XYZ file of C-alpha atoms in Angstrom:
661
model
C -68.197 -174.055 20.198
C -71.743 -173.788 19.332
C -73.833 -170.836 18.995
C -77.594 -170.747 19.654
C -80.181 -168.238 18.520
C -83.323 -169.272 20.388
C -86.765 -167.936 20.057
C -90.001 -168.871 21.563
C -93.265 -167.699 20.759
C -95.839 -166.483 23.233
C -99.039 -168.720 23.120
C -101.029 -167.515 25.997
C -104.301 -168.398 25.086
C -104.131 -170.323 22.552
C -106.201 -173.439 22.060
C -105.203 -176.681 20.710
C -107.572 -176.351 17.579
C -105.978 -173.018 16.789
C -101.992 -174.527 18.055
C -102.948 -177.346 15.255
C -103.508 -174.737 12.360
C -100.673 -173.090 13.790
C -98.327 -176.286 13.783
C -98.977 -176.656 10.546
C -98.458 -173.197 9.002
C -94.912 -173.350 10.267
C -94.079 -176.490 9.174
C -95.087 -175.140 6.313
C -92.796 -171.988 6.646
C -89.752 -174.570 7.458
C -90.256 -176.495 4.815
C -90.090 -174.199 2.100
C -86.777 -172.069 3.699
C -85.306 -175.422 4.153
C -82.699 -176.094 1.036
C -83.263 -179.861 1.134
C -86.459 -179.304 -0.133
C -86.436 -177.291 -2.979
C -86.198 -179.861 -6.471
C -84.843 -176.899 -8.124
C -81.741 -177.636 -6.529
C -78.976 -179.055 -9.133
C -78.049 -182.417 -8.768
C -74.941 -183.730 -7.489
C -73.375 -187.022 -7.045
C -73.858 -187.309 -3.412
C -74.953 -189.814 -1.053
C -75.802 -190.795 2.698
C -73.728 -192.833 4.894
C -76.355 -194.355 8.279
C -75.179 -196.730 10.653
C -75.883 -197.776 14.507
C -73.916 -197.511 17.299
C -74.044 -200.119 19.925
C -72.297 -201.286 22.914
C -70.316 -204.099 22.061
C -70.942 -205.975 25.469
C -74.542 -204.676 26.275
C -76.419 -204.561 23.043
C -77.775 -201.414 23.629
C -77.239 -198.385 21.465
C -74.898 -195.402 21.991
C -77.222 -192.220 22.282
C -74.950 -189.313 21.715
C -71.825 -191.135 19.833
C -70.331 -189.115 17.288
C -70.284 -189.634 14.197
C -67.917 -188.043 11.825
C -66.258 -187.820 8.858
C -62.590 -186.431 9.075
C -62.202 -185.420 5.676
C -64.827 -183.719 4.917
C -65.249 -181.949 8.538
C -69.236 -183.596 8.583
C -70.248 -185.108 11.951
C -73.018 -185.936 13.857
C -74.586 -187.498 16.926
C -76.331 -190.519 17.194
C -80.017 -190.049 18.283
C -81.732 -192.153 21.527
C -82.064 -195.424 19.495
C -78.271 -195.281 18.700
C -78.844 -194.259 14.712
C -77.264 -191.706 12.591
C -77.279 -190.303 9.053
C -74.625 -188.015 7.311
C -75.862 -186.397 4.057
C -74.170 -184.984 1.305
C -71.521 -187.523 1.265
C -69.718 -187.179 -1.924
C -68.924 -190.407 -4.131
C -65.619 -192.430 -3.323
C -63.893 -193.859 -0.133
C -64.375 -192.306 3.259
C -62.985 -192.742 6.407
C -66.075 -192.784 9.402
C -64.816 -192.420 12.919
C -66.954 -193.157 15.917
C -66.425 -191.639 19.061
C -67.877 -192.115 23.161
C -66.606 -191.025 26.108
C -64.987 -193.928 27.816
C -65.133 -195.809 24.414
C -62.196 -196.427 22.486
C -62.770 -194.265 19.032
C -63.996 -196.792 15.947
C -62.640 -196.368 12.551
C -64.291 -197.925 9.569
C -63.403 -197.042 5.720
C -67.025 -197.047 4.317
C -67.273 -197.288 -0.151
C -69.731 -194.417 -1.007
C -71.485 -194.859 -4.257
C -72.726 -191.693 -6.661
C -76.745 -191.191 -6.733
C -79.467 -191.548 -3.627
C -78.401 -195.413 -2.596
C -77.951 -195.413 0.802
C -75.474 -197.454 2.594
C -76.021 -198.691 6.208
C -72.786 -198.871 8.104
C -73.321 -200.664 11.915
C -70.479 -199.768 13.821
C -69.827 -201.552 17.103
C -67.910 -199.761 20.027
C -65.240 -201.002 22.109
C -66.333 -201.338 25.523
C -63.188 -200.346 27.268
C -63.947 -198.542 30.222
C -60.777 -197.458 33.166
C -62.904 -198.345 35.827
C -62.982 -200.434 39.177
C -62.859 -204.109 38.851
C -65.634 -205.100 39.286
C -67.968 -202.945 37.814
C -70.512 -204.302 35.914
C -71.584 -203.337 32.537
C -74.673 -201.548 32.781
C -72.965 -199.243 35.203
C -70.088 -198.138 33.256
C -72.460 -197.526 30.177
C -75.038 -195.280 32.586
C -71.603 -193.303 33.935
C -70.732 -192.790 30.303
C -74.093 -191.751 28.633
C -74.761 -189.207 31.639
C -71.214 -187.673 30.568
C -72.367 -187.587 27.029
C -75.347 -185.939 27.246
C -74.028 -183.016 29.522
C -71.177 -182.372 27.026
C -74.036 -182.757 24.111
C -76.271 -180.462 25.736
C -76.727 -176.966 24.283
C -77.780 -175.512 27.760
C -76.313 -176.129 31.361
C -77.513 -179.813 32.946
C -77.278 -182.445 34.733
C -77.690 -186.161 33.680
C -77.526 -189.190 35.096
C -78.846 -192.489 33.916
C -80.458 -194.800 35.806
C -78.518 -197.961 35.138
C -75.555 -195.356 37.062
C -77.032 -196.157 39.750
C -78.256 -199.693 40.458
C -80.527 -200.418 42.737
C -81.846 -197.932 45.726
C -83.876 -198.954 48.964
C -87.266 -197.843 47.021
C -86.824 -196.851 43.527
C -88.339 -193.681 44.034
C -87.860 -191.084 41.107
C -87.332 -188.688 44.365
C -84.787 -189.857 45.688
C -82.383 -190.645 43.231
C -83.215 -186.451 42.170
C -82.229 -185.692 45.233
C -78.518 -187.002 45.078
C -77.802 -184.365 42.115
C -76.226 -181.334 42.689
C -78.700 -178.303 43.006
C -81.154 -180.376 44.671
C -83.312 -179.711 47.879
C -86.136 -182.059 48.686
C -88.997 -182.339 51.753
C -90.022 -185.488 52.420
C -93.247 -186.864 54.139
C -94.014 -188.093 57.904
C -92.538 -191.205 56.970
C -89.329 -189.837 55.352
C -89.883 -190.386 51.411
C -89.130 -187.509 49.060
C -92.530 -185.881 48.215
C -91.356 -182.560 46.522
C -87.656 -181.584 45.008
C -86.803 -177.710 44.214
C -83.684 -176.528 42.026
C -80.884 -173.651 43.392
C -83.442 -172.729 46.106
C -86.576 -172.130 44.401
C -89.829 -173.127 45.427
C -90.754 -176.284 44.607
C -93.570 -174.263 41.898
C -90.918 -172.788 40.178
C -89.804 -176.642 39.567
C -91.426 -178.294 36.346
C -91.686 -181.608 36.021
C -91.579 -183.246 31.950
C -91.516 -186.400 30.606
C -89.975 -186.963 27.585
C -89.685 -183.065 27.973
C -93.149 -182.254 28.058
C -95.512 -181.783 31.280
C -96.988 -184.111 32.901
C -100.083 -183.689 35.387
C -98.082 -185.854 37.846
C -96.163 -188.748 38.870
C -97.826 -189.631 42.014
C -96.825 -193.937 41.336
C -93.977 -193.904 39.145
C -91.193 -196.040 39.868
C -87.599 -196.354 38.176
C -88.049 -199.123 35.722
C -89.627 -197.275 32.758
C -87.129 -194.437 33.057
C -83.690 -194.131 31.537
C -82.572 -191.305 32.381
C -83.315 -187.915 34.602
C -82.187 -184.578 33.582
C -81.550 -181.691 36.222
C -81.673 -178.497 33.861
C -80.425 -174.967 36.236
C -82.382 -172.110 35.938
C -84.656 -171.029 33.144
C -84.216 -171.366 29.423
C -85.134 -169.493 26.482
C -87.622 -172.060 25.469
C -89.230 -172.903 28.763
C -92.121 -171.302 30.500
C -92.445 -169.329 33.449
C -93.055 -171.711 35.673
C -89.494 -173.321 35.185
C -87.749 -170.400 36.976
C -86.111 -172.934 39.245
C -85.335 -175.384 36.729
C -86.789 -178.702 35.357
C -86.768 -182.353 35.716
C -87.210 -183.999 32.980
C -87.600 -188.217 33.170
C -86.906 -189.755 29.391
C -88.075 -192.923 28.954
C -86.501 -195.275 26.831
C -86.340 -196.275 22.527
C -87.337 -200.145 21.842
C -85.457 -199.615 18.954
C -82.114 -198.658 20.934
C -80.575 -202.793 21.512
C -79.214 -204.790 18.814
C -80.905 -207.496 19.878
C -84.105 -208.688 18.704
C -85.971 -209.491 21.549
C -85.075 -208.877 25.600
C -86.956 -210.114 28.415
C -85.708 -208.545 31.366
C -87.303 -208.903 35.270
C -86.394 -207.854 39.006
C -87.071 -209.125 42.160
C -86.015 -207.852 45.374
C -87.454 -206.368 48.592
C -86.284 -204.438 51.882
C -86.496 -206.408 55.303
C -86.008 -204.931 58.424
C -85.026 -207.601 60.829
C -85.557 -207.754 64.941
C -82.162 -206.361 65.967
C -83.730 -202.417 63.207
C -85.063 -200.074 64.649
C -88.623 -200.588 63.621
C -91.730 -199.517 65.527
C -94.058 -202.592 66.538
C -96.271 -202.191 63.051
C -93.341 -202.121 61.329
C -92.586 -205.599 63.079
C -95.719 -207.343 62.141
C -94.663 -206.086 58.260
C -90.773 -206.606 58.085
C -90.891 -207.902 54.154
C -91.477 -205.373 51.190
C -91.183 -206.872 47.963
C -90.071 -205.061 44.831
C -90.803 -206.900 41.548
C -90.715 -205.336 37.938
C -90.707 -207.114 34.440
C -89.991 -205.586 30.672
C -90.343 -206.852 27.286
C -88.495 -205.787 24.524
C -88.882 -206.686 20.854
C -87.977 -205.150 17.281
C -90.051 -206.018 13.942
C -89.316 -205.643 10.449
C -92.984 -204.457 8.709
C -94.150 -203.518 5.217
C -90.940 -204.027 3.987
C -88.479 -202.518 6.324
C -85.838 -203.815 8.267
C -85.711 -203.435 12.332
C -87.964 -200.341 11.891
C -90.937 -201.406 14.434
C -90.101 -200.972 18.281
C -92.154 -202.612 21.203
C -91.290 -202.047 24.553
C -93.746 -202.942 27.591
C -92.470 -202.567 30.924
C -94.615 -203.380 34.609
C -93.836 -202.885 38.278
C -95.078 -203.322 41.909
C -93.672 -202.567 44.700
C -94.888 -202.875 48.624
C -93.034 -199.584 50.453
C -93.558 -200.066 54.346
C -92.191 -197.286 56.584
C -92.402 -196.565 60.473
C -93.307 -193.102 61.963
C -91.885 -192.398 64.720
C -90.304 -189.274 65.495
C -90.964 -186.005 68.056
C -91.984 -182.871 68.697
C -90.092 -180.602 71.100
C -91.624 -177.004 71.922
C -89.352 -174.800 73.892
C -89.818 -171.446 75.313
C -88.708 -168.587 72.559
C -86.182 -166.881 74.725
C -82.798 -165.352 74.385
C -81.594 -166.621 77.647
C -79.290 -170.032 77.975
C -81.882 -171.876 79.778
C -85.664 -172.834 77.941
C -88.541 -174.883 79.523
C -90.008 -177.484 77.823
C -93.620 -177.268 77.371
C -95.059 -179.391 74.994
C -94.387 -182.462 74.344
C -95.910 -184.109 70.878
C -95.390 -187.897 70.165
C -96.135 -189.334 66.812
C -95.464 -193.196 66.011
C -97.488 -195.695 63.576
C -97.131 -196.998 60.183
C -97.649 -196.142 56.024
C -97.595 -198.761 53.786
C -97.764 -197.704 50.313
C -98.169 -199.770 46.625
C -96.475 -198.559 43.844
C -97.580 -200.085 41.149
C -97.196 -199.158 37.307
C -97.073 -200.104 33.468
C -95.348 -198.543 30.072
C -95.885 -198.896 26.401
C -93.682 -197.811 23.693
C -93.988 -197.829 20.077
C -91.059 -196.227 17.873
C -92.171 -196.678 14.434
C -89.456 -195.771 11.846
C -92.128 -194.477 9.343
C -89.033 -193.583 6.542
C -85.701 -193.093 6.806
C -86.434 -189.182 7.739
C -89.299 -189.869 9.770
C -90.013 -191.241 12.895
C -93.044 -191.760 14.506
C -93.638 -192.982 18.538
C -96.482 -193.905 20.533
C -96.032 -193.644 24.361
C -98.380 -194.336 26.982
C -97.973 -194.296 30.772
C -99.768 -195.694 33.657
C -99.181 -195.065 37.213
C -100.532 -195.728 40.738
C -99.918 -195.125 43.934
C -102.001 -196.658 46.930
C -102.153 -196.033 50.787
C -104.833 -197.983 51.921
C -103.945 -197.581 55.723
C -101.617 -194.692 57.028
C -101.861 -195.496 60.648
C -100.663 -193.000 63.032
C -101.066 -192.397 66.957
C -100.501 -188.712 68.331
C -99.995 -188.521 72.638
C -99.373 -184.894 73.054
C -99.130 -183.351 77.294
C -98.898 -179.803 76.735
C -98.721 -176.826 79.322
C -102.132 -174.954 79.516
C -100.397 -171.715 78.653
C -96.020 -170.546 78.664
C -96.272 -168.224 81.634
C -93.843 -168.686 84.232
C -95.992 -169.133 87.483
C -94.568 -166.666 90.391
C -94.223 -168.195 94.002
C -95.436 -166.602 97.097
C -93.603 -166.048 100.574
C -94.256 -169.666 101.303
C -92.986 -171.231 98.233
C -95.978 -171.535 96.206
C -96.900 -171.214 92.858
C -99.896 -168.081 93.005
C -101.868 -167.368 89.410
C -102.178 -169.155 86.565
C -98.978 -169.480 85.056
C -98.427 -172.840 84.188
C -94.514 -173.156 84.571
C -92.857 -173.799 87.206
C -90.088 -171.568 88.135
C -86.723 -173.853 88.484
C -86.903 -175.267 85.226
C -83.572 -177.139 83.884
C -82.119 -177.302 80.312
C -83.601 -180.875 81.009
C -86.572 -180.625 82.849
C -89.161 -178.493 83.327
C -92.833 -179.299 85.744
C -96.185 -178.281 84.174
C -98.704 -176.802 86.790
C -102.378 -178.104 86.835
C -103.569 -174.932 85.443
C -106.726 -174.314 83.339
C -105.436 -175.697 79.395
C -102.683 -178.276 81.204
C -103.816 -181.314 79.475
C -102.684 -184.255 77.606
C -104.718 -184.698 74.093
C -104.663 -188.432 72.082
C -105.198 -188.667 68.558
C -105.463 -191.947 66.149
C -105.826 -192.017 62.460
C -106.766 -194.291 60.173
C -106.913 -192.508 56.653
C -105.668 -193.878 52.985
C -104.497 -192.183 50.072
C -105.059 -192.806 46.371
C -103.318 -191.559 43.148
C -103.830 -192.196 39.534
C -101.983 -191.070 36.798
C -102.368 -192.164 32.907
C -100.256 -190.327 30.448
C -100.520 -190.791 26.460
C -97.899 -188.851 24.435
C -97.731 -189.216 20.149
C -94.715 -187.869 18.739
C -92.998 -187.378 14.973
C -89.775 -186.217 14.114
C -88.405 -185.260 10.857
C -84.457 -185.314 10.105
C -84.421 -183.275 6.785
C -80.774 -182.499 6.988
C -79.816 -179.375 7.851
C -83.334 -178.554 9.479
C -84.708 -180.793 11.866
C -88.426 -180.672 13.215
C -89.980 -182.222 16.187
C -93.665 -181.889 17.365
C -95.821 -184.364 20.001
C -99.315 -184.291 21.030
C -99.928 -185.378 25.130
C -103.317 -185.850 27.391
C -102.558 -186.383 30.989
C -104.959 -186.829 34.015
C -104.428 -187.199 37.588
C -106.383 -187.906 40.494
C -105.880 -187.970 43.766
C -108.148 -189.193 46.451
C -107.739 -188.947 50.035
C -109.979 -190.700 52.286
C -111.043 -192.602 55.466
C -109.909 -196.099 53.887
C -111.294 -198.189 50.618
C -114.432 -198.825 52.202
C -114.605 -195.540 54.449
C -114.031 -197.415 57.777
C -111.247 -195.543 59.183
C -111.358 -191.538 59.909
C -109.151 -189.226 62.442
C -110.227 -189.398 66.399
C -109.368 -186.573 69.050
C -109.803 -186.881 72.618
C -108.424 -185.205 75.752
C -108.262 -185.179 79.137
C -111.594 -183.661 80.707
C -109.585 -182.216 84.091
C -106.330 -180.012 84.035
C -102.925 -182.305 84.696
C -99.885 -181.735 86.728
C -96.766 -183.036 85.054
C -93.139 -183.216 84.596
C -90.731 -183.304 81.138
C -87.600 -184.544 80.755
C -85.722 -184.730 77.941
C -82.547 -186.349 78.603
C -83.531 -189.269 76.995
C -86.047 -189.035 74.004
C -85.869 -193.156 73.728
C -86.973 -193.204 77.341
C -88.977 -191.716 80.225
C -90.439 -188.086 79.031
C -93.857 -187.746 80.740
C -94.108 -188.036 84.876
C -97.647 -187.138 85.564
C -97.883 -185.192 88.639
C -101.002 -184.489 89.554
C -104.712 -184.583 88.477
C -106.670 -187.032 86.415
C -105.131 -190.263 85.894
C -104.299 -190.319 82.071
C -104.415 -193.843 81.699
C -107.702 -194.144 82.694
C -110.726 -193.884 80.211
C -112.829 -192.340 82.181
C -110.804 -189.145 82.207
C -111.166 -188.491 78.548
C -115.003 -187.654 79.067
C -116.360 -185.127 76.879
C -116.822 -181.715 77.715
C -117.961 -178.854 75.795
C -115.525 -176.762 74.180
C -117.368 -173.894 72.713
C -121.214 -173.748 73.232
C -123.742 -173.678 69.953
C -125.272 -170.725 68.555
C -128.085 -170.098 65.979
C -125.812 -168.404 63.473
C -122.384 -170.372 62.176
C -122.637 -173.496 65.462
C -125.755 -175.308 65.569
C -124.419 -177.930 67.853
C -122.026 -178.021 71.044
C -118.288 -178.392 69.902
C -116.731 -180.869 72.781
C -113.550 -182.213 72.844
C -113.949 -185.913 71.738
C -114.237 -185.268 67.439
C -114.603 -188.016 65.326
C -113.914 -186.956 61.095
C -114.489 -188.707 57.777
C -113.455 -186.748 55.602
C -112.682 -187.740 51.265
C -110.743 -184.851 49.376
C -110.652 -185.328 45.803
C -107.965 -183.686 42.579
C -108.783 -184.353 39.342
C -106.071 -182.562 36.930
C -106.617 -183.054 33.166
C -103.780 -181.316 31.187
C -103.485 -181.574 27.086
C -100.653 -180.121 25.407
C -99.451 -179.582 21.974
C -95.525 -178.700 21.265
C -93.555 -178.023 17.853
C -89.718 -177.317 17.481
C -87.577 -176.708 14.885
C -83.725 -176.338 14.438
C -81.720 -175.203 11.293
C -77.774 -175.570 10.909
C -76.549 -172.879 8.811
C -73.408 -174.962 8.367
C -71.257 -172.299 8.667
C -67.468 -172.539 9.603
C -68.465 -171.760 12.776
C -71.287 -174.197 14.025
C -74.759 -171.563 14.339
C -78.126 -172.967 14.604
C -81.621 -171.313 14.814
C -84.275 -172.441 16.416
C -87.890 -172.079 16.922
C -90.518 -173.292 18.921
C -94.020 -173.225 20.058
C -96.646 -175.163 22.873
C -99.213 -174.509 24.006
C -101.020 -176.419 27.568
C -104.472 -176.345 28.420
C -105.211 -177.299 32.061
C -107.941 -177.783 34.294
C -107.928 -178.582 37.819
C -111.203 -179.448 39.847
C -110.466 -179.726 43.995
C -113.807 -181.070 45.589
C -114.493 -182.663 49.178
C -117.063 -185.445 49.189
C -119.397 -186.132 51.921
C -117.335 -185.110 55.131
C -118.961 -185.849 58.097
C -117.823 -185.195 61.856
C -119.647 -186.622 65.381
C -118.655 -184.876 68.634
C -118.710 -186.759 72.048
C -121.735 -186.473 74.303
C -120.929 -185.049 77.021
C -119.946 -187.280 80.087
C -119.864 -190.060 77.898
C -117.139 -192.757 78.653
C -116.069 -194.530 75.209
C -114.694 -198.177 74.931
C -113.204 -199.282 71.960
C -110.637 -202.310 70.950
C -106.992 -200.110 71.284
C -104.509 -199.491 68.376
C -101.059 -201.672 68.175
C -98.880 -200.264 71.172
C -97.231 -197.136 70.286
C -94.000 -195.800 70.939
C -94.787 -193.225 73.225
C -96.474 -196.446 75.596
C -93.524 -198.632 75.450
C -90.928 -195.525 76.177
C -93.206 -194.688 79.487
C -93.267 -198.970 80.595
C -95.873 -200.348 78.313
C -98.978 -198.828 80.256
C -101.922 -198.305 77.834
C -103.458 -195.306 77.353
C -106.730 -195.370 75.559
C -106.132 -194.910 71.948
C -108.557 -196.185 70.139
C -109.051 -198.057 66.427
C -110.346 -195.428 64.285
C -112.496 -198.183 62.506
C -113.488 -199.933 65.936
C -114.849 -196.097 66.907
C -116.383 -195.964 63.874
C -118.997 -198.279 64.569
C -119.972 -196.225 67.438
C -121.023 -193.353 65.229
C -124.858 -194.267 64.909
C -124.988 -194.944 69.079
C -126.568 -191.814 70.607
C -125.762 -192.062 73.742
C -122.098 -191.435 72.618
C -122.044 -188.943 69.779
C -124.188 -187.133 67.908
C -123.366 -185.347 64.465
C -122.645 -181.912 63.490
C -124.710 -181.137 60.550
C -123.916 -178.005 59.740
C -120.021 -179.282 59.130
C -121.227 -181.925 56.698
C -122.953 -179.587 54.567
C -120.615 -176.038 54.708
C -117.785 -178.970 53.979
C -119.072 -179.830 50.310
C -118.205 -176.232 49.356
C -114.801 -175.523 51.217
C -111.661 -175.634 49.292
C -113.988 -176.275 46.499
C -112.617 -174.993 43.655
C -112.253 -175.259 39.537
C -109.106 -173.801 37.447
C -108.992 -173.976 33.646
C -105.991 -171.908 32.143
């Protein structure tokens, strides 16, 4: 049983210059208090045992392995490079035992000479695990690592090694995190996980870390650069207020964590959607998505040391193409057994994401007690074309019409009585219309992160301090060359129709009256809001075209220091103290937002988008759903469009904010 007394020093409003001074001051205090730093201590004929623990089958370091000298009641754990040091070992021969979950214990007799001599002991654990017959070695070690990390943790957390899961469809980190206990998640329109939360708390209460420090984002991060994912449930004494729900920590792998000198890894895979799969027309044109990654790791001997510098480079590329195909069905809000169905919203399309990443990490054993690590991550996500078509017939109101003595509807109620659980008829009253929308928008994210880490092992006292810079830029726009945008149109005159939900994969909408919804002339623009002299200098019509780019820049500088002192008592007690400082600046702004309205009475003609799922389900007849890139070329035609200059001027200042803290 272990007891940890932890304290966290508040650092609100501490700037980095002051933090650096505080860190140096804390180092001085801790070093002064540490028994190992006093030169006046009498010399004793003691030495130390150092070594590494690796897997015989893969050559990977086994981190968290317990190394014990039973006769002395001394033990320690290997670090993330598989290394260990046992201090204050008296002269003579001692038996060293290494244990690791799922591996057979290894024992070795070591002769420790008196004085300052250091004996390097390399021990190989066996690869015997009771697993299924065809489980590969890396998967077995991933499972063993997960169990070991959880067992050694001072607090409750779930750990999963990426090797344990093998290949997942998109290699998305969130895809793996969502499979862990206590995790809930949200998805976007193409069903990719874009947010996770812990213990039911809002996503804003879940803190994302990389190697224990915050990052501004992982918008394009793939799995290939990480070794483990840790889920810490709930707040801990050493965490900030933004982790009330918990923390997600992504851990990168040390290049020193292998037994060989050089290792080259690569993976080539992909996803394929065959013709018999449930896929949209757009997805049928992009059935194969590539997933490629490559890694290079090498260990060098420099400055008279042996295997003391490790370098790891990793690059990955992945194209994730997902179809968009779903329905929104809006029913009457009623306690009755049967509710009318008055609004049908069908959306379909395609989102093509390109996720690329590069990482570099260099670990250097400066001395036998100090390790320095320099790490760099760059990930980028790009969605050059988010294509979506929306078809939406809707009732003008939710009122059920009354019938006269002849059984004819009267008044303005849009819902005809006599509706069933599946079928509802809508009257051609004011507001009952067909609305169409086509999107061609883009999204780009870039996230470089650099980190410098120092780790000092001073025997009973262990100190680490780290410094990080992280930057994220998000750009949501109208295509890489501003060629796209968002187009909305609707029928000028009311329509009557029936909605039938008995077969959502077939015909749902049937027109009963009003102008033909398949005719472009039915969508001639009409005035929705008249112009005025205060807030709207031009009239708003039913045909709208919008181009917009929204940028969000987040810059963060972080520094942290942690110290742990082992009292070496009969019941293990560790004193911990820590300090961190974060300076974050967020700049959100619109860039050149523009909006146009269709000229009243004009009829737009342009090439159509690829046939939508709605049109396929309704017999293949084409609606006037126009390609926004083609429509964009007509925006200069004064007979079709006029620009809302008020929108262009004011939107540059809408949602614009600069925050720093």
